[in-house]
Coordinates of C-alpha atoms (C1' of nucleotides) in Angstrom, one line a residue:
Chain A
M21 CA -127.1 94.7 -64.1
P22 CA -130.3 92.4 -63.6
A23 CA -133.4 93.6 -65.6
L24 CA -134.0 97.1 -66.6
P25 CA -137.4 98.3 -67.6
L26 CA -137.8 101.3 -69.9
P27 CA -135.4 100.7 -72.6
E28 CA -134.3 103.5 -75.2
D29 CA -134.2 103.4 -78.9
V30 CA -130.4 103.0 -78.7
F31 CA -131.0 99.6 -77.2
L32 CA -133.8 98.6 -79.6
E33 CA -131.2 99.3 -82.2
A34 CA -128.7 97.1 -80.6
F35 CA -130.6 94.1 -80.6
A36 CA -132.3 95.0 -84.0
R37 CA -130.8 92.1 -85.9
A38 CA -130.0 89.8 -82.9
P39 CA -131.2 86.2 -83.0
T40 CA -134.2 85.3 -80.9
R41 CA -135.3 82.7 -78.4
E42 CA -138.7 81.3 -77.7
L43 CA -139.6 80.2 -74.2
A44 CA -142.4 78.1 -72.9
P45 CA -144.1 79.0 -69.6
G46 CA -141.8 78.1 -66.8
Q47 CA -138.7 77.7 -68.9
V48 CA -135.6 79.0 -67.5
L49 CA -133.7 81.8 -69.6
L50 CA -130.8 81.9 -67.3
A51 CA -130.1 80.3 -63.9
A52 CA -128.3 81.5 -60.9
G53 CA -124.7 80.5 -60.9
A54 CA -124.3 80.2 -64.6
P55 CA -121.6 82.3 -66.5
A56 CA -122.9 85.7 -67.2
D57 CA -122.2 85.9 -71.0
E58 CA -125.3 86.7 -72.7
V59 CA -127.8 89.9 -72.3
F60 CA -131.3 89.8 -73.6
N61 CA -134.1 92.2 -74.5
I62 CA -137.6 90.8 -74.1
L63 CA -139.7 91.0 -77.4
D64 CA -142.6 89.3 -76.1
G65 CA -144.3 87.8 -73.1
M66 CA -143.6 88.1 -69.2
L67 CA -140.7 86.6 -67.4
M68 CA -139.6 86.7 -63.8
M69 CA -136.5 87.2 -62.0
S70 CA -136.0 85.4 -58.6
R71 CA -133.5 84.4 -56.2
T72 CA -133.7 81.1 -54.2
G73 CA -131.9 80.4 -50.8
S74 CA -130.0 77.2 -50.0
D75 CA -133.2 76.3 -47.6
G76 CA -135.6 76.7 -50.6
R77 CA -137.1 80.1 -49.7
R78 CA -137.5 82.1 -52.9
Q79 CA -137.9 85.9 -53.6
V80 CA -139.1 86.9 -56.9
L81 CA -137.3 90.1 -57.5
S82 CA -139.3 91.3 -60.4
F83 CA -141.8 90.8 -63.3
L84 CA -140.3 91.8 -66.7
F85 CA -142.2 92.9 -69.9
R86 CA -141.7 93.7 -73.3
D87 CA -138.6 95.9 -74.1
N88 CA -137.0 95.2 -70.7
F89 CA -133.4 94.5 -70.7
I90 CA -131.9 91.6 -68.9
G91 CA -128.5 90.3 -67.9
L92 CA -125.8 92.6 -67.2
T93 CA -124.0 92.2 -64.0
T94 CA -120.9 93.4 -62.5
A95 CA -119.9 89.8 -61.5
D96 CA -119.0 87.0 -64.1
R97 CA -122.0 84.9 -63.1
Y98 CA -125.6 85.4 -62.6
Y99 CA -126.8 85.3 -59.1
F100 CA -130.5 85.2 -60.0
T101 CA -132.5 83.2 -61.9
I102 CA -135.0 84.3 -65.0
Q103 CA -137.7 82.3 -66.3
A104 CA -140.7 82.6 -68.5
V105 CA -144.1 83.3 -67.0
T106 CA -146.0 83.4 -70.2
P107 CA -144.8 82.0 -73.6
A108 CA -142.1 84.6 -74.5
R109 CA -139.6 85.6 -77.2
V110 CA -136.5 87.3 -76.2
A111 CA -133.6 88.8 -78.4
C112 CA -130.1 87.8 -77.4
R113 CA -126.7 89.3 -77.7
P114 CA -123.3 88.2 -76.3
R115 CA -122.5 90.2 -73.4
A116 CA -119.1 91.1 -74.5
D117 CA -120.6 92.7 -77.9
F118 CA -123.0 94.8 -75.6
E119 CA -120.4 96.1 -73.5
S120 CA -118.1 96.9 -76.2
R121 CA -120.8 98.7 -77.6
L122 CA -121.4 100.8 -74.4
L123 CA -117.5 101.3 -74.6
R124 CA -117.8 102.8 -78.1
D125 CA -120.8 104.5 -77.9
P126 CA -121.0 107.1 -75.0
E127 CA -124.6 108.0 -75.9
A128 CA -125.5 104.4 -75.3
D129 CA -123.7 104.3 -72.2
R130 CA -125.4 107.4 -70.9
T131 CA -128.7 105.9 -71.5
F132 CA -127.8 102.8 -70.0
R133 CA -126.6 104.3 -67.0
N134 CA -130.1 106.2 -66.7
M135 CA -131.9 103.0 -67.3
T136 CA -130.0 101.7 -64.4
L137 CA -130.7 104.6 -62.2
R138 CA -134.3 104.1 -62.7
V139 CA -134.5 100.4 -61.9
L140 CA -132.6 101.4 -58.9
E141 CA -135.4 103.9 -57.9
D142 CA -138.0 101.2 -58.5
L143 CA -136.0 98.8 -56.2
L144 CA -136.2 101.5 -53.3
D145 CA -140.0 101.6 -53.6
K146 CA -140.2 97.7 -53.3
I147 CA -138.0 97.9 -50.3
Y148 CA -140.4 100.5 -48.6
S149 CA -143.2 98.0 -49.5
L150 CA -141.6 95.0 -48.2
G151 CA -140.3 96.9 -45.0
Q152 CA -143.4 99.0 -44.1
R153 CA -146.6 97.9 -46.0
T154 CA -149.4 95.4 -44.9
A155 CA -150.3 92.4 -46.9
L156 CA -153.3 94.1 -48.5
E157 CA -151.4 97.2 -49.4
R158 CA -148.7 95.2 -51.1
L159 CA -151.2 93.6 -53.0
A160 CA -152.9 96.8 -53.9
V161 CA -149.6 98.3 -55.2
F162 CA -148.8 95.1 -57.0
L163 CA -152.2 95.3 -58.9
L164 CA -151.5 98.8 -59.8
Y165 CA -147.9 98.2 -60.6
L166 CA -148.9 95.3 -63.2
R167 CA -151.5 97.4 -64.8
H168 CA -148.9 100.1 -65.2
S169 CA -146.4 97.8 -66.7
R170 CA -148.7 96.1 -68.8
R171 CA -149.8 99.5 -70.3
L172 CA -146.3 100.4 -71.0
A173 CA -145.5 97.2 -72.5
D174 CA -148.5 97.6 -74.7
G175 CA -147.7 101.1 -75.6
L176 CA -150.8 102.6 -73.9
V177 CA -149.1 105.2 -71.8
E178 CA -151.9 107.4 -71.5
D179 CA -155.2 106.5 -69.7
G180 CA -156.9 105.2 -73.0
S181 CA -159.4 102.7 -74.1
P182 CA -158.6 99.2 -73.3
A183 CA -160.7 97.2 -71.0
L184 CA -160.8 99.8 -68.2
G185 CA -159.4 98.0 -65.1
D186 CA -158.7 94.7 -66.5
V187 CA -155.4 93.2 -65.1
S188 CA -154.3 89.8 -66.2
L189 CA -152.2 87.5 -63.5
P190 CA -150.6 85.0 -65.7
M191 CA -148.1 83.9 -62.7
T192 CA -149.2 81.6 -59.9
R193 CA -150.6 82.8 -56.3
E194 CA -147.2 81.6 -55.2
D195 CA -145.1 83.6 -57.5
I196 CA -147.1 86.5 -56.3
A197 CA -146.5 85.6 -52.8
D198 CA -142.8 85.2 -53.3
Y199 CA -142.9 88.6 -54.9
L200 CA -144.8 90.2 -52.0
G201 CA -143.1 88.6 -49.1
L202 CA -146.0 86.6 -48.3
Q203 CA -147.5 83.1 -48.3
K204 CA -149.9 82.2 -51.2
E205 CA -152.7 81.7 -48.6
T206 CA -152.4 85.2 -47.6
V207 CA -152.4 86.3 -51.3
S208 CA -155.7 84.6 -51.7
R209 CA -157.3 86.0 -48.8
S210 CA -156.0 89.3 -49.6
F211 CA -157.8 89.2 -53.0
G212 CA -160.9 88.2 -51.4
Q213 CA -160.5 91.3 -48.8
L214 CA -160.0 93.5 -51.6
E215 CA -163.0 92.1 -53.4
K216 CA -165.2 92.3 -50.3
R217 CA -164.3 95.9 -50.0
G218 CA -165.3 96.5 -53.6
L219 CA -162.0 97.5 -54.9
I220 CA -161.6 94.8 -57.3
R221 CA -163.7 91.8 -59.0
R222 CA -162.2 88.5 -59.6
L223 CA -163.2 87.6 -63.2
D224 CA -161.2 84.0 -62.8
S225 CA -158.1 83.2 -60.9
H226 CA -155.9 85.0 -63.5
R227 CA -157.7 87.9 -64.3
V228 CA -159.3 91.0 -62.0
Q229 CA -161.0 93.9 -62.8
L230 CA -159.9 97.2 -60.8
L231 CA -163.1 98.7 -59.7
D232 CA -162.0 101.6 -57.9
L233 CA -158.5 103.1 -58.8
G234 CA -158.9 106.0 -56.4
R235 CA -159.2 103.9 -53.3
L236 CA -156.8 101.4 -54.5
R237 CA -154.3 104.0 -54.8
A238 CA -155.1 105.2 -51.6
L239 CA -154.6 101.9 -50.0
A240 CA -151.4 101.4 -51.8
G241 CA -150.3 104.8 -50.3
V242 CA -149.4 106.0 -53.7
V243 CA -147.0 108.3 -53.8
D244 CA -147.6 111.0 -56.4
F245 CA -144.4 110.9 -58.0
A246 CA -144.6 114.6 -59.0
S247 CA -145.2 115.9 -55.4
P248 CA -142.9 115.7 -52.5
Q249 CA -144.5 114.0 -49.7
R250 CA -141.9 113.1 -47.1
L251 CA -140.6 114.9 -44.1
P252 CA -137.3 115.1 -42.5
R253 CA -137.2 113.7 -39.0
S254 CA -136.4 115.5 -35.7
Chain B
M29 CA -129.2 107.7 -58.0
P30 CA -129.4 107.7 -54.3
A31 CA -126.1 106.4 -52.7
L32 CA -123.4 104.6 -54.1
P33 CA -120.7 102.6 -52.2
L34 CA -117.4 101.7 -53.5
P35 CA -116.3 104.8 -55.5
E36 CA -113.3 104.7 -57.7
D37 CA -110.3 107.0 -58.1
V38 CA -111.9 108.8 -61.0
F39 CA -114.5 110.0 -58.4
L40 CA -112.3 110.9 -55.5
E41 CA -110.5 112.9 -58.2
A42 CA -113.9 114.7 -59.1
F43 CA -114.2 115.7 -55.5
A44 CA -110.7 116.6 -54.9
R45 CA -110.9 120.3 -54.5
A46 CA -114.7 120.4 -53.6
P47 CA -115.9 122.5 -50.8
T48 CA -116.9 120.4 -47.8
R49 CA -119.8 120.5 -45.4
E50 CA -119.8 119.5 -41.7
L51 CA -123.0 117.7 -40.2
A52 CA -123.9 117.1 -36.7
P53 CA -125.7 113.9 -35.8
G54 CA -129.3 113.8 -36.9
Q55 CA -128.6 117.0 -39.2
V56 CA -130.3 116.6 -42.6
L57 CA -128.0 116.8 -45.7
L58 CA -130.9 116.7 -48.0
A59 CA -134.5 116.4 -47.7
A60 CA -136.9 114.4 -49.9
G61 CA -138.8 116.9 -52.1
A62 CA -136.0 119.3 -52.5
P63 CA -134.6 120.2 -55.8
A64 CA -131.7 117.7 -56.7
D65 CA -129.0 120.0 -57.7
E66 CA -126.0 118.8 -55.7
V67 CA -124.0 115.6 -55.4
F68 CA -121.8 114.6 -52.4
N69 CA -119.0 112.4 -51.6
I70 CA -118.7 111.3 -47.8
L71 CA -115.3 112.1 -46.4
D72 CA -115.9 111.0 -42.7
G73 CA -118.8 109.8 -40.6
M74 CA -122.0 107.6 -41.1
L75 CA -125.1 108.9 -42.8
M76 CA -128.3 107.3 -43.4
M77 CA -130.9 107.5 -46.3
S78 CA -134.6 106.9 -45.5
R79 CA -138.0 107.5 -46.9
T80 CA -141.1 108.3 -44.8
G81 CA -144.6 107.7 -46.0
S82 CA -147.4 110.3 -45.6
D83 CA -148.7 108.3 -42.6
G84 CA -145.3 108.5 -41.0
R85 CA -143.9 104.9 -41.6
R86 CA -140.3 105.2 -42.3
Q87 CA -138.1 102.9 -44.3
V88 CA -134.4 103.4 -43.8
L89 CA -132.9 102.5 -47.1
S90 CA -129.5 102.3 -46.3
F91 CA -126.6 103.4 -44.0
L92 CA -123.6 105.3 -45.7
F93 CA -119.8 105.3 -45.0
R94 CA -116.7 107.0 -46.1
D95 CA -116.4 107.2 -49.9
N96 CA -119.9 106.5 -50.6
F97 CA -121.5 108.7 -53.3
I98 CA -124.8 110.6 -52.9
G99 CA -127.3 112.2 -54.6
L100 CA -127.8 111.5 -58.4
T101 CA -131.2 110.7 -59.5
T102 CA -133.0 110.4 -62.9
A103 CA -135.7 113.1 -61.2
D104 CA -135.2 116.8 -60.8
R105 CA -135.9 116.3 -57.1
Y106 CA -134.8 114.1 -54.3
Y107 CA -137.3 111.4 -53.0
F108 CA -135.4 110.4 -50.1
T109 CA -133.8 112.2 -47.1
I110 CA -130.2 111.8 -46.1
Q111 CA -129.1 112.8 -42.6
A112 CA -126.0 112.3 -40.5
V113 CA -126.0 109.5 -37.8
T114 CA -122.5 110.4 -36.4
P115 CA -120.7 113.7 -37.0
A116 CA -119.8 113.7 -40.6
R117 CA -118.1 115.4 -43.1
V118 CA -119.0 115.6 -46.9
A119 CA -117.6 117.0 -50.2
C120 CA -120.2 118.7 -52.3
R121 CA -120.3 119.4 -56.1
P122 CA -123.1 121.0 -58.1
R123 CA -125.0 118.1 -59.8
A124 CA -124.7 119.7 -63.2
D125 CA -120.9 119.9 -63.0
F126 CA -120.8 116.2 -62.2
E127 CA -123.1 115.3 -64.9
S128 CA -121.1 117.2 -67.5
R129 CA -118.1 115.3 -66.4
L130 CA -119.7 112.1 -67.1
L131 CA -120.6 113.4 -70.3
R132 CA -117.0 114.4 -71.1
D133 CA -115.1 111.5 -69.7
P134 CA -116.5 108.2 -71.0
E135 CA -114.2 106.3 -68.3
A136 CA -115.9 108.4 -65.6
D137 CA -119.0 107.2 -66.8
R138 CA -118.3 103.7 -67.2
T139 CA -117.1 103.7 -63.7
F140 CA -120.2 105.3 -62.4
R141 CA -122.4 102.8 -64.4
N142 CA -120.5 100.1 -62.6
M143 CA -121.2 101.4 -59.1
T144 CA -124.8 101.9 -59.8
L145 CA -124.9 98.2 -60.8
R146 CA -123.1 97.2 -57.7
V147 CA -125.5 99.2 -55.7
L148 CA -128.4 97.7 -57.4
E149 CA -127.1 94.1 -56.6
D150 CA -126.9 95.2 -53.0
L151 CA -130.4 96.3 -52.9
L152 CA -131.4 92.9 -54.5
D153 CA -129.9 91.5 -51.3
K154 CA -131.8 93.6 -49.0
I155 CA -135.0 92.8 -51.0
Y156 CA -134.5 89.1 -50.3
S157 CA -133.8 89.8 -46.6
L158 CA -137.0 92.0 -46.2
G159 CA -139.0 89.3 -48.0
Q160 CA -137.8 86.2 -46.6
R161 CA -135.7 86.3 -43.7
T162 CA -136.9 86.4 -39.9
A163 CA -136.2 89.1 -37.5
L164 CA -133.2 87.3 -36.0
E165 CA -131.7 86.4 -39.4
R166 CA -132.0 90.1 -40.6
L167 CA -130.2 91.3 -37.4
A168 CA -127.4 88.9 -38.2
V169 CA -127.1 90.0 -41.7
F170 CA -127.1 93.4 -40.3
L171 CA -124.3 93.0 -38.0
L172 CA -122.3 91.2 -40.6
Y173 CA -122.9 93.8 -43.1
L174 CA -122.0 96.8 -40.7
R175 CA -118.7 95.0 -39.9
H176 CA -118.2 94.7 -43.6
S177 CA -118.8 98.3 -44.3
R178 CA -117.0 99.7 -41.5
R179 CA -114.0 97.7 -42.7
L180 CA -114.1 98.8 -46.1
A181 CA -114.6 102.5 -44.8
D182 CA -111.5 102.1 -42.6
G183 CA -109.6 100.5 -45.5
L184 CA -109.2 97.1 -43.7
V185 CA -110.4 94.7 -46.4
E186 CA -108.6 91.8 -45.3
D187 CA -109.3 90.0 -42.1
G188 CA -106.9 91.9 -40.2
S189 CA -106.2 93.2 -36.7
P190 CA -108.4 95.5 -35.2
A191 CA -110.8 94.5 -32.2
L192 CA -111.9 91.2 -33.6
G193 CA -115.6 91.2 -33.7
D194 CA -116.2 94.7 -32.2
V195 CA -119.0 96.5 -34.2
S196 CA -120.1 100.0 -33.2
L197 CA -123.8 100.9 -33.6
P198 CA -124.1 104.7 -33.6
M199 CA -127.8 104.6 -34.7
T200 CA -130.7 104.1 -32.6
R201 CA -132.7 101.0 -32.0
E202 CA -135.5 102.7 -34.0
D203 CA -133.2 103.3 -36.8
I204 CA -132.2 99.8 -37.0
A205 CA -135.7 98.7 -36.7
D206 CA -136.8 100.9 -39.6
Y207 CA -133.8 99.6 -41.6
L208 CA -134.8 95.9 -41.0
G209 CA -138.5 96.6 -41.4
L210 CA -139.2 95.6 -37.6
Q211 CA -140.1 97.4 -34.3
K212 CA -137.6 98.8 -32.0
E213 CA -138.7 96.3 -29.2
T214 CA -138.2 93.4 -31.6
V215 CA -134.8 94.7 -32.4
S216 CA -134.1 94.7 -28.6
R217 CA -135.2 91.4 -28.1
S218 CA -133.4 90.0 -31.2
F219 CA -130.1 91.4 -29.8
G220 CA -131.2 89.6 -26.6
Q221 CA -131.9 86.5 -28.5
L222 CA -128.5 86.5 -30.3
E223 CA -126.5 87.1 -26.8
K224 CA -128.3 84.2 -25.3
R225 CA -127.3 82.1 -28.1
G226 CA -123.6 83.0 -27.6
L227 CA -123.3 84.6 -30.9
I228 CA -122.7 88.4 -29.7
R229 CA -122.0 90.0 -26.5
R230 CA -123.5 93.6 -26.0
L231 CA -120.8 95.8 -24.6
D232 CA -123.0 98.7 -24.3
S233 CA -126.1 99.6 -26.2
H234 CA -124.1 101.0 -28.9
R235 CA -121.4 98.3 -29.2
V236 CA -121.6 94.6 -29.7
Q237 CA -118.8 92.0 -30.0
L238 CA -119.4 89.3 -32.7
L239 CA -118.3 86.1 -30.8
D240 CA -119.0 83.5 -33.6
L241 CA -119.0 84.6 -36.8
G242 CA -119.4 81.1 -38.5
R243 CA -122.8 80.6 -36.8
L244 CA -123.6 84.3 -37.3
R245 CA -123.1 83.6 -41.0
A246 CA -124.8 80.6 -41.2
L247 CA -127.8 82.1 -39.4
A248 CA -127.7 85.1 -42.0
G249 CA -128.0 82.3 -44.5
V250 CA -125.3 83.5 -47.0
V251 CA -127.0 82.9 -50.2
D252 CA -125.3 80.3 -52.5
F253 CA -126.5 79.7 -55.9
A254 CA -129.2 77.3 -55.6
S255 CA -130.9 75.5 -58.2
P256 CA -134.0 76.8 -60.1
Q257 CA -137.2 76.0 -58.7
R258 CA -140.3 76.1 -61.0
L259 CA -140.0 73.4 -63.7
P260 CA -141.6 74.1 -67.3
R261 CA -145.3 73.8 -67.0
S262 CA -146.0 71.6 -69.8
Chain C
dC4 C1' -130.0 117.1 -10.0
dG5 C1' -134.1 116.5 -13.0
dA6 C1' -135.9 116.0 -17.4
dA7 C1' -136.0 113.8 -21.6
dA8 C1' -134.5 110.5 -24.7
dG9 C1' -133.4 106.0 -25.6
dG10 C1' -133.1 101.2 -24.4
dT11 C1' -135.0 96.9 -22.3
dT12 C1' -138.4 93.9 -20.4
dG13 C1' -143.0 92.0 -19.6
dA14 C1' -147.9 91.1 -20.8
dC15 C1' -151.1 90.9 -24.3
dC16 C1' -152.7 91.0 -29.1
dA17 C1' -153.1 90.4 -34.1
dA18 C1' -151.4 90.0 -38.7
dG19 C1' -150.0 86.6 -41.3
dA20 C1' -147.9 81.6 -41.4
dT21 C1' -148.9 76.9 -41.1
dC22 C1' -151.5 72.8 -41.5
dA23 C1' -155.4 70.8 -43.5
dA24 C1' -159.5 70.0 -46.5
dA25 C1' -162.1 70.7 -50.3
dG26 C1' -163.0 73.0 -54.6
dT27 C1' -161.9 74.4 -59.6
dG28 C1' -160.0 73.7 -64.1
dA29 C1' -157.0 72.5 -67.6
dG30 C1' -154.7 68.8 -70.0
dT31 C1' -154.5 63.5 -70.9
dG32 C1' -155.9 59.3 -71.9
dG33 C1' -159.7 56.1 -72.6
Chain D
dC28 C1' -166.4 63.3 -75.5
dC29 C1' -166.0 62.1 -70.9
dA30 C1' -163.8 61.0 -66.8
dC31 C1' -159.4 61.2 -64.3
dT32 C1' -155.7 63.3 -62.6
dC33 C1' -152.9 66.9 -61.1
dA34 C1' -151.7 71.2 -60.2
dC35 C1' -153.6 75.3 -58.5
dT36 C1' -156.6 78.2 -55.7
dT37 C1' -159.8 78.9 -52.1
dT38 C1' -161.3 78.5 -47.4
dG39 C1' -161.1 77.1 -42.5
dA40 C1' -158.9 76.2 -38.0
dT41 C1' -155.1 76.9 -35.3
dC42 C1' -150.6 78.4 -34.1
dT43 C1' -146.6 81.7 -34.0
dT44 C1' -143.8 85.6 -34.8
dG45 C1' -143.5 89.9 -34.3
dG46 C1' -146.2 94.0 -33.1
dT47 C1' -148.6 97.1 -29.6
dC48 C1' -149.0 99.0 -25.1
dA49 C1' -146.9 100.1 -20.8
dA50 C1' -143.7 100.1 -17.3
dC51 C1' -139.3 100.6 -15.8
dC52 C1' -134.4 101.5 -16.3
dT53 C1' -130.3 103.8 -18.1
dT54 C1' -127.8 107.4 -20.1
dT55 C1' -127.1 112.1 -21.5
dC56 C1' -127.5 116.6 -21.1
dG57 C1' -129.1 121.1 -19.6

DNA sequence: CGAAAGGTTGACCAAGATCAAAGTGAGTGG
DNA sequence: CCACTCACTTTGATCTTGGTCAACCTTTCG
């Protein structure tokens, strides 16, 4: 499995005494094609999972934050690349150790299965985005998603104190573009558009302030996960 | 979890004596928003999983075939819709039964986890498609994917006998469009384009013949493990 | 038969891509 | 400390892919 948010205590424990590794921005943690023999847990920083076609087109598959799990696949080689966006620290375990732990500990296995299911559900959202939403909508979703992820990573689940709508964007415009299935120029223009509409303010090119969460959510077409919203066809 | 291809004996067994349900084309097996209290295994036919936004945009998330598993989520309600494309038969089990089986049987749990991982890896492919490929490329990928899936469902894993490149398309052009993130007219034109290039032949609107697998695969851009792309920043 | 749904084709349009140029800012060396 | 460089970002002009609108055709089914 590629990368799982929302880990559980069982996994924090599994990485408790594990050796750590420091990564500089841009540095590759693991490259597509390499033997998949390690798994990781992010201790700090932001990483990025991507896949690049032979013709150079790149799709950024996800951004990863503290406590996200990285590296398990069904194959014996990674088929995606993971690199640091900000300076980062990860804990490392041999894949075999981790897998045997899942075998020995049904509770851990169950937890891991649920993590995987949640990631899978997130990917379905992303597919909806790429298939159906416009550039502007995708960017709105992205900003809300980033805000949410950073909050989780910082342990502020409730709508609390810290800098109301400030979101930091350590990745480049091209990283964002490749994540959203757009070009970097389009991303830039979409930021402009959101600012013109008064939904955000650009503090600098790596920092925006969300001015109107309500209208951003409306634009994103968010899906209140509590209530059903979709109808069957015919 | 939504829908898992490639089940294992453990699961065939789990559904061995389960009651079955017949579905007519278009009939809804489960609707987004309904309580998620059943899981299913497809015995026959083709189904389709989709999600529709409040504004009516619909994304078809996957097509499902014999032995695909359907229905487990982390939430207590389905957030997607599953309906039959062809006449279909499914085996049904209460979700609680299935989950308690996973709890009791670590082997089944492990198998299920791996199934989930494989689905997850397929979704990453789909994300690459939607984010990076052109209309024509997406259609080429789709035809190859359909061919592959039908072959698996029919138990012909090796490149064997049956009607060399015939692929049947029981779904409508609109279903295909919503699966590929395109409009139905674009899908229609892309079929025309593939035919003009000699890659396929349209036998009728629900049946095409793949004339040149090699060039189709080249067009689909089968992803090999390319090198990492962004170098360390400093 | 006739109606309705689905499919194809054509004409036109627009969102986003591409190409080009200029602005910005952080790191480096003088 | 400053100025130079290089990478990144923004903005503008133009082009293209795929979307939209509309007509027509085909098949299915009542």
